[in-house]
XYZ file of C-alpha atoms in Angstrom:
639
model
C -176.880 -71.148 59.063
C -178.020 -72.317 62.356
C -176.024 -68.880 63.854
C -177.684 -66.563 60.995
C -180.965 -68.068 62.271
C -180.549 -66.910 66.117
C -179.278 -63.846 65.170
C -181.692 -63.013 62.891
C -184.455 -64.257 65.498
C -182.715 -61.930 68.399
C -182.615 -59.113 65.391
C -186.747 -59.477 64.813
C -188.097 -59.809 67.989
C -185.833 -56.622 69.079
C -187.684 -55.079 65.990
C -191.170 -55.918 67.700
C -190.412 -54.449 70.692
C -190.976 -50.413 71.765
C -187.875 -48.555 71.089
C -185.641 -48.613 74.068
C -186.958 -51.212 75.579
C -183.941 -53.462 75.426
C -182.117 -50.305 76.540
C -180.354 -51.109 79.660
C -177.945 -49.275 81.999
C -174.839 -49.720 80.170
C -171.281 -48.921 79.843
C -172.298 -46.256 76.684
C -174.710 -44.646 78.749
C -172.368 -43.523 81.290
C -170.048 -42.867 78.356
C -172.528 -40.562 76.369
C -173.548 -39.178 79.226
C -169.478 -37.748 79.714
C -169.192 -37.243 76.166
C -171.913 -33.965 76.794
C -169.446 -32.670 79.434
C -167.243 -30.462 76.655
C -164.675 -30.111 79.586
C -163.232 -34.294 78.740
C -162.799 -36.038 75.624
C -163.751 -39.168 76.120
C -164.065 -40.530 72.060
C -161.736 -40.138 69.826
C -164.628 -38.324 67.893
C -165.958 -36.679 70.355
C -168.955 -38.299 70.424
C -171.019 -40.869 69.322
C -172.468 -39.515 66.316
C -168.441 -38.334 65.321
C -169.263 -34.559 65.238
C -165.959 -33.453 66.493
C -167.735 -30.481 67.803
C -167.233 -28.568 71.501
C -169.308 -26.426 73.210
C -166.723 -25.087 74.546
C -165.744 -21.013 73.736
C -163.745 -19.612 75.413
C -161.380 -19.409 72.675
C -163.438 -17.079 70.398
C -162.809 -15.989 66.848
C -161.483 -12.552 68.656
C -159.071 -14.138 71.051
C -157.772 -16.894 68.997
C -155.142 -15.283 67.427
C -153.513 -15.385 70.973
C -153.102 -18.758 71.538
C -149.824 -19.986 72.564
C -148.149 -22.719 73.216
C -148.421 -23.938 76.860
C -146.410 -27.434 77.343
C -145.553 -30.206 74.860
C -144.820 -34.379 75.387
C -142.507 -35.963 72.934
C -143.808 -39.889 72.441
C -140.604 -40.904 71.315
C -141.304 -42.610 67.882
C -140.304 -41.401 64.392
C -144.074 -42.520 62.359
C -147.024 -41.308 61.500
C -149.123 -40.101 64.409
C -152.738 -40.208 63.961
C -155.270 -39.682 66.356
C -155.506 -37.533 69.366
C -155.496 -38.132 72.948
C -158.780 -38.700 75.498
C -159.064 -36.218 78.632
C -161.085 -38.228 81.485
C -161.172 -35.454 84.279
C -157.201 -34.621 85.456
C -155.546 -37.322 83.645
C -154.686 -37.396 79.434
C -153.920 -40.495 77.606
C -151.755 -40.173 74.407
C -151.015 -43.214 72.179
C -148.454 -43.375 69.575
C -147.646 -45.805 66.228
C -145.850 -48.810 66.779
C -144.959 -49.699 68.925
C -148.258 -48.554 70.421
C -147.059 -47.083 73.501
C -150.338 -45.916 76.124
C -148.994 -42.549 78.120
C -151.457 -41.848 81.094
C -149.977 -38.097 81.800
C -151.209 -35.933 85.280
C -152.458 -32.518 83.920
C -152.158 -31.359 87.277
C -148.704 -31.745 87.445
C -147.313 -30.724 84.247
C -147.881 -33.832 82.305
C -146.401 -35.932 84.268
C -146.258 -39.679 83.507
C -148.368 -41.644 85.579
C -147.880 -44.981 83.602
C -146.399 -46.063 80.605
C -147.700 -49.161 78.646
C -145.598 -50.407 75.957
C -146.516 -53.561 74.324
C -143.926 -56.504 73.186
C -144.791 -56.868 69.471
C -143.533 -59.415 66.681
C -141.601 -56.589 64.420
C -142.786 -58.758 61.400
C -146.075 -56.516 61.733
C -144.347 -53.428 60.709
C -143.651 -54.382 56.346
C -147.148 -55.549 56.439
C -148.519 -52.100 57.289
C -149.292 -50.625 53.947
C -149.426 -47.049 54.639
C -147.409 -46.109 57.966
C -147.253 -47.724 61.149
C -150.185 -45.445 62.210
C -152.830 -46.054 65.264
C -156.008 -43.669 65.234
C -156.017 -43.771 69.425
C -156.941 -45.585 72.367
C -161.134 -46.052 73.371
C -162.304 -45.633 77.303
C -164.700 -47.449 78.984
C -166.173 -46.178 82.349
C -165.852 -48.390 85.286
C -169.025 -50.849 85.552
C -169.390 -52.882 88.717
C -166.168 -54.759 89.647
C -164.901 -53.903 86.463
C -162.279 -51.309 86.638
C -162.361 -48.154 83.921
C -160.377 -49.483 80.925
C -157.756 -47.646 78.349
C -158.361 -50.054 74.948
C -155.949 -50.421 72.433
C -156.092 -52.069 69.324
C -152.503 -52.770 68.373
C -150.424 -53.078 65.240
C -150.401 -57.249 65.567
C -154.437 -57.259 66.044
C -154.075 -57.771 69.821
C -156.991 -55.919 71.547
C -155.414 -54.752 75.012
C -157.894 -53.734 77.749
C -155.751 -51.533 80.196
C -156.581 -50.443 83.906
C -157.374 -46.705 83.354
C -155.913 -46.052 86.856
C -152.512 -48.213 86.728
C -151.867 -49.491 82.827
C -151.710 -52.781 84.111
C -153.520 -55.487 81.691
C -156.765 -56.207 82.827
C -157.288 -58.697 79.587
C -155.938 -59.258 75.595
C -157.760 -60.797 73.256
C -156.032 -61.800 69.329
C -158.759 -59.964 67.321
C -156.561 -61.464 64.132
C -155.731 -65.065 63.245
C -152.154 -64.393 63.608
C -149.643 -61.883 65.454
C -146.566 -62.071 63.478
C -147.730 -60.610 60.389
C -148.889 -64.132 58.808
C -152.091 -63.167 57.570
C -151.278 -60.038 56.735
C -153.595 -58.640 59.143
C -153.137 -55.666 61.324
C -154.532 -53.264 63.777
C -154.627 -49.596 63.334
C -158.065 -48.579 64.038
C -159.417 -46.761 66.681
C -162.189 -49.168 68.966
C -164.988 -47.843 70.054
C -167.453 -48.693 72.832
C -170.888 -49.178 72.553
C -172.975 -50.897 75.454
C -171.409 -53.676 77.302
C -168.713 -54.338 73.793
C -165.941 -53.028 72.348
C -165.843 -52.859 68.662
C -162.802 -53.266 66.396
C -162.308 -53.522 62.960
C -158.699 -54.886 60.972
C -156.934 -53.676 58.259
C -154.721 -55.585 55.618
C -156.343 -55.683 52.142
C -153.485 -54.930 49.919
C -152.727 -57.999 51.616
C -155.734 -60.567 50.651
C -157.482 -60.054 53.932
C -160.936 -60.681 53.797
C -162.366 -57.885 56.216
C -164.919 -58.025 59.692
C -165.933 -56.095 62.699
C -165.823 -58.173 65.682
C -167.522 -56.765 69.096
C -165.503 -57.659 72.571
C -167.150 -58.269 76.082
C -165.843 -55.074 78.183
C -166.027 -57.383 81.316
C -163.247 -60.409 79.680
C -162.701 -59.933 76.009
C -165.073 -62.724 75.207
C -166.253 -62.342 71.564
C -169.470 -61.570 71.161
C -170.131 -61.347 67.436
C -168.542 -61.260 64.499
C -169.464 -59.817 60.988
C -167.406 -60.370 57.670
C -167.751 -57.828 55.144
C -167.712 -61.343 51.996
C -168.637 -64.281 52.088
C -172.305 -66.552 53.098
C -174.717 -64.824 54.886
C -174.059 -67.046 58.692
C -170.240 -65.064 58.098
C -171.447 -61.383 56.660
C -174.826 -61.543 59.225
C -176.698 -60.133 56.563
C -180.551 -61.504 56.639
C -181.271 -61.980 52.842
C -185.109 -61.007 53.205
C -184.839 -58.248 56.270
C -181.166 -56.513 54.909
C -182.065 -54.241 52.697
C -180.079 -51.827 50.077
C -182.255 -48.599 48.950
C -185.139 -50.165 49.718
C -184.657 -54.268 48.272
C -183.409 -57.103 50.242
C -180.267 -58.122 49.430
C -181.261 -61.656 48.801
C -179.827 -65.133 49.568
C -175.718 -64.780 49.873
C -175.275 -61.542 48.955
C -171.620 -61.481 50.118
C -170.379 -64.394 47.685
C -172.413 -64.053 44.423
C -171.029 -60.942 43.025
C -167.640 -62.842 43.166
C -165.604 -65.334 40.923
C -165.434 -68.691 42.354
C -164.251 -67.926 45.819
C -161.913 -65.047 45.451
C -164.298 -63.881 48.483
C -161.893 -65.550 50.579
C -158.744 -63.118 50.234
C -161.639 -60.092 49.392
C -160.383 -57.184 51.107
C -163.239 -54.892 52.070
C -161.624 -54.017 55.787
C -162.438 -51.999 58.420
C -160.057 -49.652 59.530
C -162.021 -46.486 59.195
C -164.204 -44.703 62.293
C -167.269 -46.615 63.731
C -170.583 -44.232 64.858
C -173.265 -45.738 67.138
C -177.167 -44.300 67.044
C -178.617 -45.451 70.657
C -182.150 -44.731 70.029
C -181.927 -47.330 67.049
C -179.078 -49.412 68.686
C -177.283 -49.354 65.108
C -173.482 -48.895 64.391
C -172.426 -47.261 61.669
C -169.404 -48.020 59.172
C -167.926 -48.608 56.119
C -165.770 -51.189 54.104
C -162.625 -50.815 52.196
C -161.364 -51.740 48.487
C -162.046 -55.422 47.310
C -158.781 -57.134 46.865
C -156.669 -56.926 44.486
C -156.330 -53.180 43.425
C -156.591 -55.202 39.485
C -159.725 -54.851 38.410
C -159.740 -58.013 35.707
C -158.832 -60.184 38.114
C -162.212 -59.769 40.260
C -165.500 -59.791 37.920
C -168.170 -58.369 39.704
C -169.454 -55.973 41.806
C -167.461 -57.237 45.113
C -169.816 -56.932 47.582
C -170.059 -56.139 50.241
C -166.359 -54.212 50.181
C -166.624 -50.273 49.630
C -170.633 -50.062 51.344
C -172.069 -48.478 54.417
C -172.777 -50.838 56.833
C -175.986 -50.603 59.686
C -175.759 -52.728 61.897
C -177.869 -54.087 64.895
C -175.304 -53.230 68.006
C -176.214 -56.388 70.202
C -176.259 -59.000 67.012
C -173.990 -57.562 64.655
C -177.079 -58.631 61.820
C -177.066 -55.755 59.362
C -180.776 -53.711 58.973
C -179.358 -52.012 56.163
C -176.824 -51.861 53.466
C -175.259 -49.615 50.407
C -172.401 -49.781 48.153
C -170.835 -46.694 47.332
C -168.385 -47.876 44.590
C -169.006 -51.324 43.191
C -166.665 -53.163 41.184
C -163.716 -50.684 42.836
C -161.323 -50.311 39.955
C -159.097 -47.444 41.727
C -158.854 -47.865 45.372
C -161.528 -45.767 46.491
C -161.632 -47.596 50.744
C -165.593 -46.662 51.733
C -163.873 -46.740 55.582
C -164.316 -42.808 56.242
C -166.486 -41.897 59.312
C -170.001 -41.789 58.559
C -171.454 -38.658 60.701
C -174.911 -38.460 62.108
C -177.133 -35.568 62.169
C -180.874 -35.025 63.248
C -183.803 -33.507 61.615
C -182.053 -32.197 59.010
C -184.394 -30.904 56.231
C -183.813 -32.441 52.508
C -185.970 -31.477 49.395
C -188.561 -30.390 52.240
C -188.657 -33.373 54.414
C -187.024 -33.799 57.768
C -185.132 -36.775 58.256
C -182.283 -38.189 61.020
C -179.108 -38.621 58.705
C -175.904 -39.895 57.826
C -172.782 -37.679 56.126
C -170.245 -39.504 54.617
C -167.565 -37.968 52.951
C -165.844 -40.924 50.527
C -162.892 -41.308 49.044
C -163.933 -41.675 45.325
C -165.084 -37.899 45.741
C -169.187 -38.160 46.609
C -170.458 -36.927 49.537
C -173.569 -38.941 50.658
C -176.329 -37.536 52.863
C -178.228 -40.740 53.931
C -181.832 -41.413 55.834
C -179.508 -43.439 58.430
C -182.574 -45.415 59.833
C -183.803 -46.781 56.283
C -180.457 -46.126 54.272
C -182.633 -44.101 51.577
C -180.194 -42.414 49.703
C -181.002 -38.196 49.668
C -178.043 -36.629 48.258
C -175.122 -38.059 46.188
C -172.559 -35.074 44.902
C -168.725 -34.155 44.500
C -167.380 -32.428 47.259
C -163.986 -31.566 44.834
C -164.764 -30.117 41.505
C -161.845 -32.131 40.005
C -163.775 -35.572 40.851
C -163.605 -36.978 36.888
C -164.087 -40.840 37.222
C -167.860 -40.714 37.330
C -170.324 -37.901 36.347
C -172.618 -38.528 38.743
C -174.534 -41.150 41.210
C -177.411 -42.408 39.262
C -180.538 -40.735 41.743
C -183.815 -42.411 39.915
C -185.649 -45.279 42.103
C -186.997 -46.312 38.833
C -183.769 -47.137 37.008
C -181.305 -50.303 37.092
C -178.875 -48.018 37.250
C -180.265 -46.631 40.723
C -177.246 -45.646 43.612
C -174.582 -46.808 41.014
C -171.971 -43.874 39.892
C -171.864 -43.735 36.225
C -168.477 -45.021 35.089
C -166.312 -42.917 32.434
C -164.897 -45.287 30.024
C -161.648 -43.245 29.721
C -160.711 -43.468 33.361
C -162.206 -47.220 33.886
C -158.930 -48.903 34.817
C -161.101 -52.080 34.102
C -162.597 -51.425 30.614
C -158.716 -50.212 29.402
C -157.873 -53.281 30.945
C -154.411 -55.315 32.516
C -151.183 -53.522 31.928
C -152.728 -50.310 30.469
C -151.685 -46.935 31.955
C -155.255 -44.664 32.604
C -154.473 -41.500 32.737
C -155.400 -38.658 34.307
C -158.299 -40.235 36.954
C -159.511 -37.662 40.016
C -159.149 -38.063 42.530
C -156.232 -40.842 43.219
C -156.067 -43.765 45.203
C -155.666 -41.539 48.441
C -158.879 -39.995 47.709
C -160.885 -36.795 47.945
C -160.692 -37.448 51.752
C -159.166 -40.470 53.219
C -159.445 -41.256 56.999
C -158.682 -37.950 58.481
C -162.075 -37.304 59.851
C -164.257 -34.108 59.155
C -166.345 -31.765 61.741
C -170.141 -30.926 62.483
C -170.600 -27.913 63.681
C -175.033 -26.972 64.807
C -174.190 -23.600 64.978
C -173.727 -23.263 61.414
C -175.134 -26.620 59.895
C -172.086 -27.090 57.781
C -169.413 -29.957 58.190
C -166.087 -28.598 57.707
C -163.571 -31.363 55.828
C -160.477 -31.763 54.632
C -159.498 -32.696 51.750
C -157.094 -34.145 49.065
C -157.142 -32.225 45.624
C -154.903 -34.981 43.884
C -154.913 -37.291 40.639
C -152.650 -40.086 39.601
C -152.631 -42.532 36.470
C -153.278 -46.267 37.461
C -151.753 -49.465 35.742
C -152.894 -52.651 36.511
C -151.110 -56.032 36.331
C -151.999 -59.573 37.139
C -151.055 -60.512 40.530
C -151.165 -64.050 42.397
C -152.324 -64.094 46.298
C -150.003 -66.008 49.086
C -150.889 -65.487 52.697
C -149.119 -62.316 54.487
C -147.424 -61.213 51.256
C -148.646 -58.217 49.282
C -151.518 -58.321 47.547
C -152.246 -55.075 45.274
C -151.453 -55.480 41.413
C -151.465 -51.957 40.213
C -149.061 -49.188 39.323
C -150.033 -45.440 40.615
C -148.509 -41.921 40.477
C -149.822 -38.979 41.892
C -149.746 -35.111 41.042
C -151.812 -31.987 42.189
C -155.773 -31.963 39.952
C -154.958 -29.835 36.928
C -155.477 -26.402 36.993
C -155.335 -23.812 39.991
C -151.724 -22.849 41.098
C -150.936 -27.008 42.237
C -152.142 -27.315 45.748
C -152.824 -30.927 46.706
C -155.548 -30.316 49.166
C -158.408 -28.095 50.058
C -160.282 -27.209 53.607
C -163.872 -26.819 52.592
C -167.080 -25.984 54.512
C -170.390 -28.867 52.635
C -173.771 -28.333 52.867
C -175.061 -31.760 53.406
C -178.592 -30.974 52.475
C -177.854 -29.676 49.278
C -174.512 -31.324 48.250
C -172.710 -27.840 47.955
C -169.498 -26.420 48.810
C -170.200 -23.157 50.697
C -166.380 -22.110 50.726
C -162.817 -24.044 50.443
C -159.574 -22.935 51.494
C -156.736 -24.180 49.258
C -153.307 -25.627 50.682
C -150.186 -26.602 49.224
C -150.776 -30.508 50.833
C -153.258 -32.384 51.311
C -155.423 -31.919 54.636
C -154.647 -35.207 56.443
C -155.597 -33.614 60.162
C -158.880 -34.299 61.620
C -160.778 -31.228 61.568
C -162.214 -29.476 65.105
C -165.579 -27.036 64.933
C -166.546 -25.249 68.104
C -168.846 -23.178 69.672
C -166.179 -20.160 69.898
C -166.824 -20.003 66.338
C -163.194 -21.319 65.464
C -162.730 -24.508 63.144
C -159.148 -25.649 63.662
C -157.163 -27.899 61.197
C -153.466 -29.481 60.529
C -151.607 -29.120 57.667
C -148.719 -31.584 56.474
C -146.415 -29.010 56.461
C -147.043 -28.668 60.737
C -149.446 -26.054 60.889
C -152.520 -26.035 63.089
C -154.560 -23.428 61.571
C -157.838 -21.668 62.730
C -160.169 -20.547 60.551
C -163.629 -18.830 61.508
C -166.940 -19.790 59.791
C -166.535 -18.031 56.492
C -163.404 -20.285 56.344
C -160.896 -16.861 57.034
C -157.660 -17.748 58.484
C -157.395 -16.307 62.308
C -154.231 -18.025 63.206
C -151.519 -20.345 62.804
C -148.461 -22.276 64.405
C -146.076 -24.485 63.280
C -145.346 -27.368 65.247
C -142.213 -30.035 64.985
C -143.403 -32.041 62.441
C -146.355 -32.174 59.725
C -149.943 -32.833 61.183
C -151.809 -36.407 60.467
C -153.317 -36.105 63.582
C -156.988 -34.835 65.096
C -157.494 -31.697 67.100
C -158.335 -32.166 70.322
C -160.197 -29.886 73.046
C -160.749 -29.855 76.676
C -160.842 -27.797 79.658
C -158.605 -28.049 82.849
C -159.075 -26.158 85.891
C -161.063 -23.483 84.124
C -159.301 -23.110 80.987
C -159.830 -24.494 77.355
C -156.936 -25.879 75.930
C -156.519 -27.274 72.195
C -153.894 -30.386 71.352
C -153.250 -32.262 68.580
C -150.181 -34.938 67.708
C -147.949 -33.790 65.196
C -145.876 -36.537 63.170
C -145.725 -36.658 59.475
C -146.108 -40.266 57.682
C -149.524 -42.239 57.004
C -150.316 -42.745 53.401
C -149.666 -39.174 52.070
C -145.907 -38.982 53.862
C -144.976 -42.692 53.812
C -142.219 -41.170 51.451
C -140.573 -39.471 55.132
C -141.894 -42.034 57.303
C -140.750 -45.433 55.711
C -137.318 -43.666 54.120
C -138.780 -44.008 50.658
C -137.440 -41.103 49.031
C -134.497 -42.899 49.046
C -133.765 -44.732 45.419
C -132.592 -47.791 47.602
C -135.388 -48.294 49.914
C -137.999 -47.321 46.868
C -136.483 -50.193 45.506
C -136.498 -52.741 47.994
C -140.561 -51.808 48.934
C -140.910 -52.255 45.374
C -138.809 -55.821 45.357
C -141.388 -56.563 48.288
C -144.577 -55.471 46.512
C -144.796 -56.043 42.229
C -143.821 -59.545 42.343
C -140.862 -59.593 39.761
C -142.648 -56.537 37.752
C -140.188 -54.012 36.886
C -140.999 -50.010 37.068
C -138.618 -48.521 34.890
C -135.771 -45.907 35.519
C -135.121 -44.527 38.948
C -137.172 -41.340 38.823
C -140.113 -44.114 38.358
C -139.135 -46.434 41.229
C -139.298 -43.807 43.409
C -142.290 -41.949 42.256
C -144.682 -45.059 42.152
C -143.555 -46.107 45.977
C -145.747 -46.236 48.505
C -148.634 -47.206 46.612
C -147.848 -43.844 44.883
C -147.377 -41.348 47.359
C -143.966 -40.893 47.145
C -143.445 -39.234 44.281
C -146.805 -36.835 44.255
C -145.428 -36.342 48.047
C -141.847 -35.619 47.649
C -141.329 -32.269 47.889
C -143.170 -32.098 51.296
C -139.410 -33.343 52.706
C -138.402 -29.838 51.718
C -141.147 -28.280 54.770
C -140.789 -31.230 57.795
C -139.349 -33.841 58.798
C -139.907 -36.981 61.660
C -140.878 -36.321 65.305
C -143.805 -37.750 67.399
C -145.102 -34.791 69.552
C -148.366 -33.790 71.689
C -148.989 -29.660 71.386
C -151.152 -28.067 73.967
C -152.362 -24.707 73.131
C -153.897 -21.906 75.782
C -154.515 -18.352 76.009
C -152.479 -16.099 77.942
C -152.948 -16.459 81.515
């Protein structure tokens, strides 16, 4: 406890303090201070609050419809490509999946490469990626001192890489995982992010046992400054069991391990590989946790905290101010990892208050007070959202901040080796990571979305280290009703939990979304379109590029002009059927061989269907509109 103790000490005395006082010249000044110039893109979400917004307009809801396609930059690898590139000034760096090559291209001269960076990996990484050998980008640091500017990469085997922005040379590594050959089953495919003198970095792996943390990184050798489980005693989880609160109550005396059997806390899930957002006036990060391990219900009693909850955390400590949990007790896969967007003075039920909007993947949108974590609004952003019929709102009751189960799509109360039927959304979720846009102009976020269901069979399961952990059956279809799209670009009202308009699609959304001051959201589509829409959500324009869109679109201005690029790809969760050759009756039956330990899935139409976690099958027909290719798009008006 003695490292709870300082930490908690540091945490207090900070609180005592006037605000900003600790505040020093830092390398997120320098990088906030870039982020306001719309001409770069210097975070992967723009900013540090993950708007995704630019000022930028000179492609208008009037000229859009002329945008064309200026140059292109194939990354050579046949997965999933999440993520967008950074712009620092004249040079672009792209990333791609494993094996994680860095591109540093010359926008002056056509792209051109000025380094490459391709990292020697242990290929026993790739079976223990669940969903696609995907990376969500590279972070930038500005130069500080003798300390060069750095490219950071948080690879597949959990090696954080801190690259010479100028030469791609390695200026340090650190193992962010216990092991780099797939072991563990841990893995890297989150983006970092920088905030002060730290780099922070999450893992992923919890179909795999691993119990989940965000670690932060000195910028100037990789040091490790703190680390922060999301189970286990409070000296692991840095949770303070008097001063951590959850709406409103401290979260008492080992939070992290009571709401768990014995020590199943230890292989707990609850990871990290979602988008982090940093508030510098109250030094806090922002992010969430994923679904408790295993995806079988029975075999976890509890609520499982602290997987699926919104984490605030102190940015110099890592001790947590604040706390909530979104879905406790996770019986369906519902990761809490989305980006958690932050907003100020916006007015709810008459007050003003600094917030956080977080779009979740069991189907409730949450507008949150982010510097108390009072909870102000608590809706479904997709009509078709059955599982619960609401999040209980009353301070007053036990029930308070809990959704209200119903029984008939509780995977836990049918129980082990029952088939629930008919639960929206699925596993995927209403939205999973593909991150939504701000916009101030209009006050509305703009997200995409999944409009998909699935039926869920759970099955006892037994953990060993680095081999698959999950213990449920899934299939997934389109929500009933409508004419079977599987996804839906909507524009929320935050303050009132609404949806002001949504634009169906045949797939699911699984681009990150773009809103602008030209008055032009753009999109992806699986099927390779980028789309623009204006602010009644009316289609302006669209393109198809190579290969279906997973990726985030990205804006910036060179030499005058605004360009818009985005990675195009198809694979992550929602076309792992493409990406890992699971359409295929052989290969569905070999990931299965790797996955169900001994359980057998029936016929062939059923191995297939329930691969990939259950993707493949409500997927399959998107092999009929793409296929494979890693490519960058940049789009321009006519000169």
């Amino acid at each position: 406890m003695r490292a709870l103790t300082q930490a908690t000490y540091i945490a207090t005395t900070t609180a005592l303090l006037p605000l900003g006082a600790l505040y020093t010249a830092s390398a997120n000044e320098e990088l906030a201070k870039m982020a306001k110039n719309p001409k770069d893109w210097v975070m992967q979400t723009g900013d540090y609050a993950n708007t995704r917004y630019s000022t930028l307009k000179q492609i208008t809801k009037d000229n859009v419809k002329n945008l064309q396609v200026k140059w292109t930059f194939s990354t050579g690898v046949l997965r999933g490509h999440e993520g967008g590139p950074l712009i620092i000034g004249d040079v672009m760096y792209v990333h791609a999946p494993f094996p994680n090559t860095v591109y540093a291209l010359d926008l002056n001269k056509d792209g051109k490469i000025l380094w490459k960076y391709e990292p020697k990996q242990d290929t026993n990484v790739i079976p223990i990626m669940c969903c696609d050998t995907v990376n969500r980008g590279v972070a930038y640091a500005p130069a500080d001192g003798d300390r060069p500017a750095l490219v950071i990469l948080n690879q597949a085997d959990t090696t954080v890489v801190a690259l010479d922005a100028k030469t791609g040379k390695v200026v340090w590594s650190v193992k962010n995982g216990e092991n780099t050959d797939g072991g563990k089953g841990e893995s890297g495919t989150s983006a970092p992010v920088v905030v002060k003198d730290k780099v922070l970095v999450g893992v992923s792996g919890a179909e795999f046992g691993v119990r989940g943390w965000l670690a932060a990184y000195d910028l100037k050798d990789g040091k490790l400054a703190w680390k922060a489980y999301s189970e286990g005693p409070d000296a692991d989880t840095l949770l303070d069991p008097e001063k951590t609160m959850q709406l409103g109550k401290p979260v008492g005396k080992d939070s992290g391990t009571n709401t768990w059997e014995g020590e199943q806390w230890k292989t707990g899930g609850g990871t990290t590989w979602g988008w982090y957002s940093y508030d510098p006036k109250l030094n806090l990060v922002y992010y969430g946790t994923g679904n408790p391990s295993t995806w079988n219900p029975v075999q976890r009693p509890g609520d499982n905290r602290w997987s699926m909850t919104i984490f605030a955390r102190d940015a110099d400590t890592g001790v947590a101010k604040w706390v909530y949990q979104m879905t406790p007790h996770d019986e369906w896969d519902y990761d809490g990892i989305n980006e958690m967007i932050l907003v100020d003075g916006m007015e709810v039920k008459g007050k003003k208050h600094d917030v956080l909007v977080h779009f979740d993947r069991n189907g409730f949108a949450y507008t949150m007070d982010r510097a108390t974590g009072e909870l102000l609004v608590a809706k479904k952003y997709d009509p078709a959202v059955n599982w619960a019929t609401e999040v209980n709102m009353d301070p007053n009751s036990k029930e308070y901040g809990r959704p209200q189960v119903v029984a008939k799509y509780s995977t836990q109360q049918n129980g082990e080796d029952t088939n629930s039927t008919g639960i929206c959304p699925a596993a995927l979720g209403t939205k999973d990571q593909q991150p939504a846009a701000y916009s101030p102009k209009t006050g509305l976020f703009y997200v995409p979305t999944n409009h998909v269901c699935m039926d869920y069979e759970p099955y006892k399961v037994s953990y060993t280290a680095g081999q698959p952990y999950v213990g449920a059956t899934v299939s997934m279809y389109p929500a009933p009703g409508g004419d079977g799209n599987m996804g839906n670009f909507i524009a929320w009202d935050a303050a009132k939990g609404e949806i002001v308009w949504s634009k169906p699609e045949q797939f699911s959304v699984w681009s990150g979304a773009l809103a602008t001051a030209g008055d032009v959201i753009f999109y992806g589509t699986l099927e390779g379109y980028i789309k623009a829409v204006d602010e009644h959500g009316k289609e302006l324009y669209k393109f198809k590029t190579p290969s279906g869109i997973i990726g985030n679109v990205t804006p910036f201005e060179h030499d005058g002009k605004q360009y818009i690029a985005v990675l195009s790809g198809v694979g992550g969760w929602a076309g792992i059927g493409l990406a890992g050759g699971l359409l295929s009756p052989d290969n569905a039956a070999a990931w299965h061989g790797a996955v169900d330990q001994g359980r057998a899935q029936g016929d062939q139409a059923a191995v297939v269907g329930t691969a990939g976690l259950g993707a493949v099958g409500g997927y399959a027909a998107l092999a009929d509109y793409t296929t494979l290719g890693g490519q960058l798009t940049v789009f321009g008006l006519p000169d």
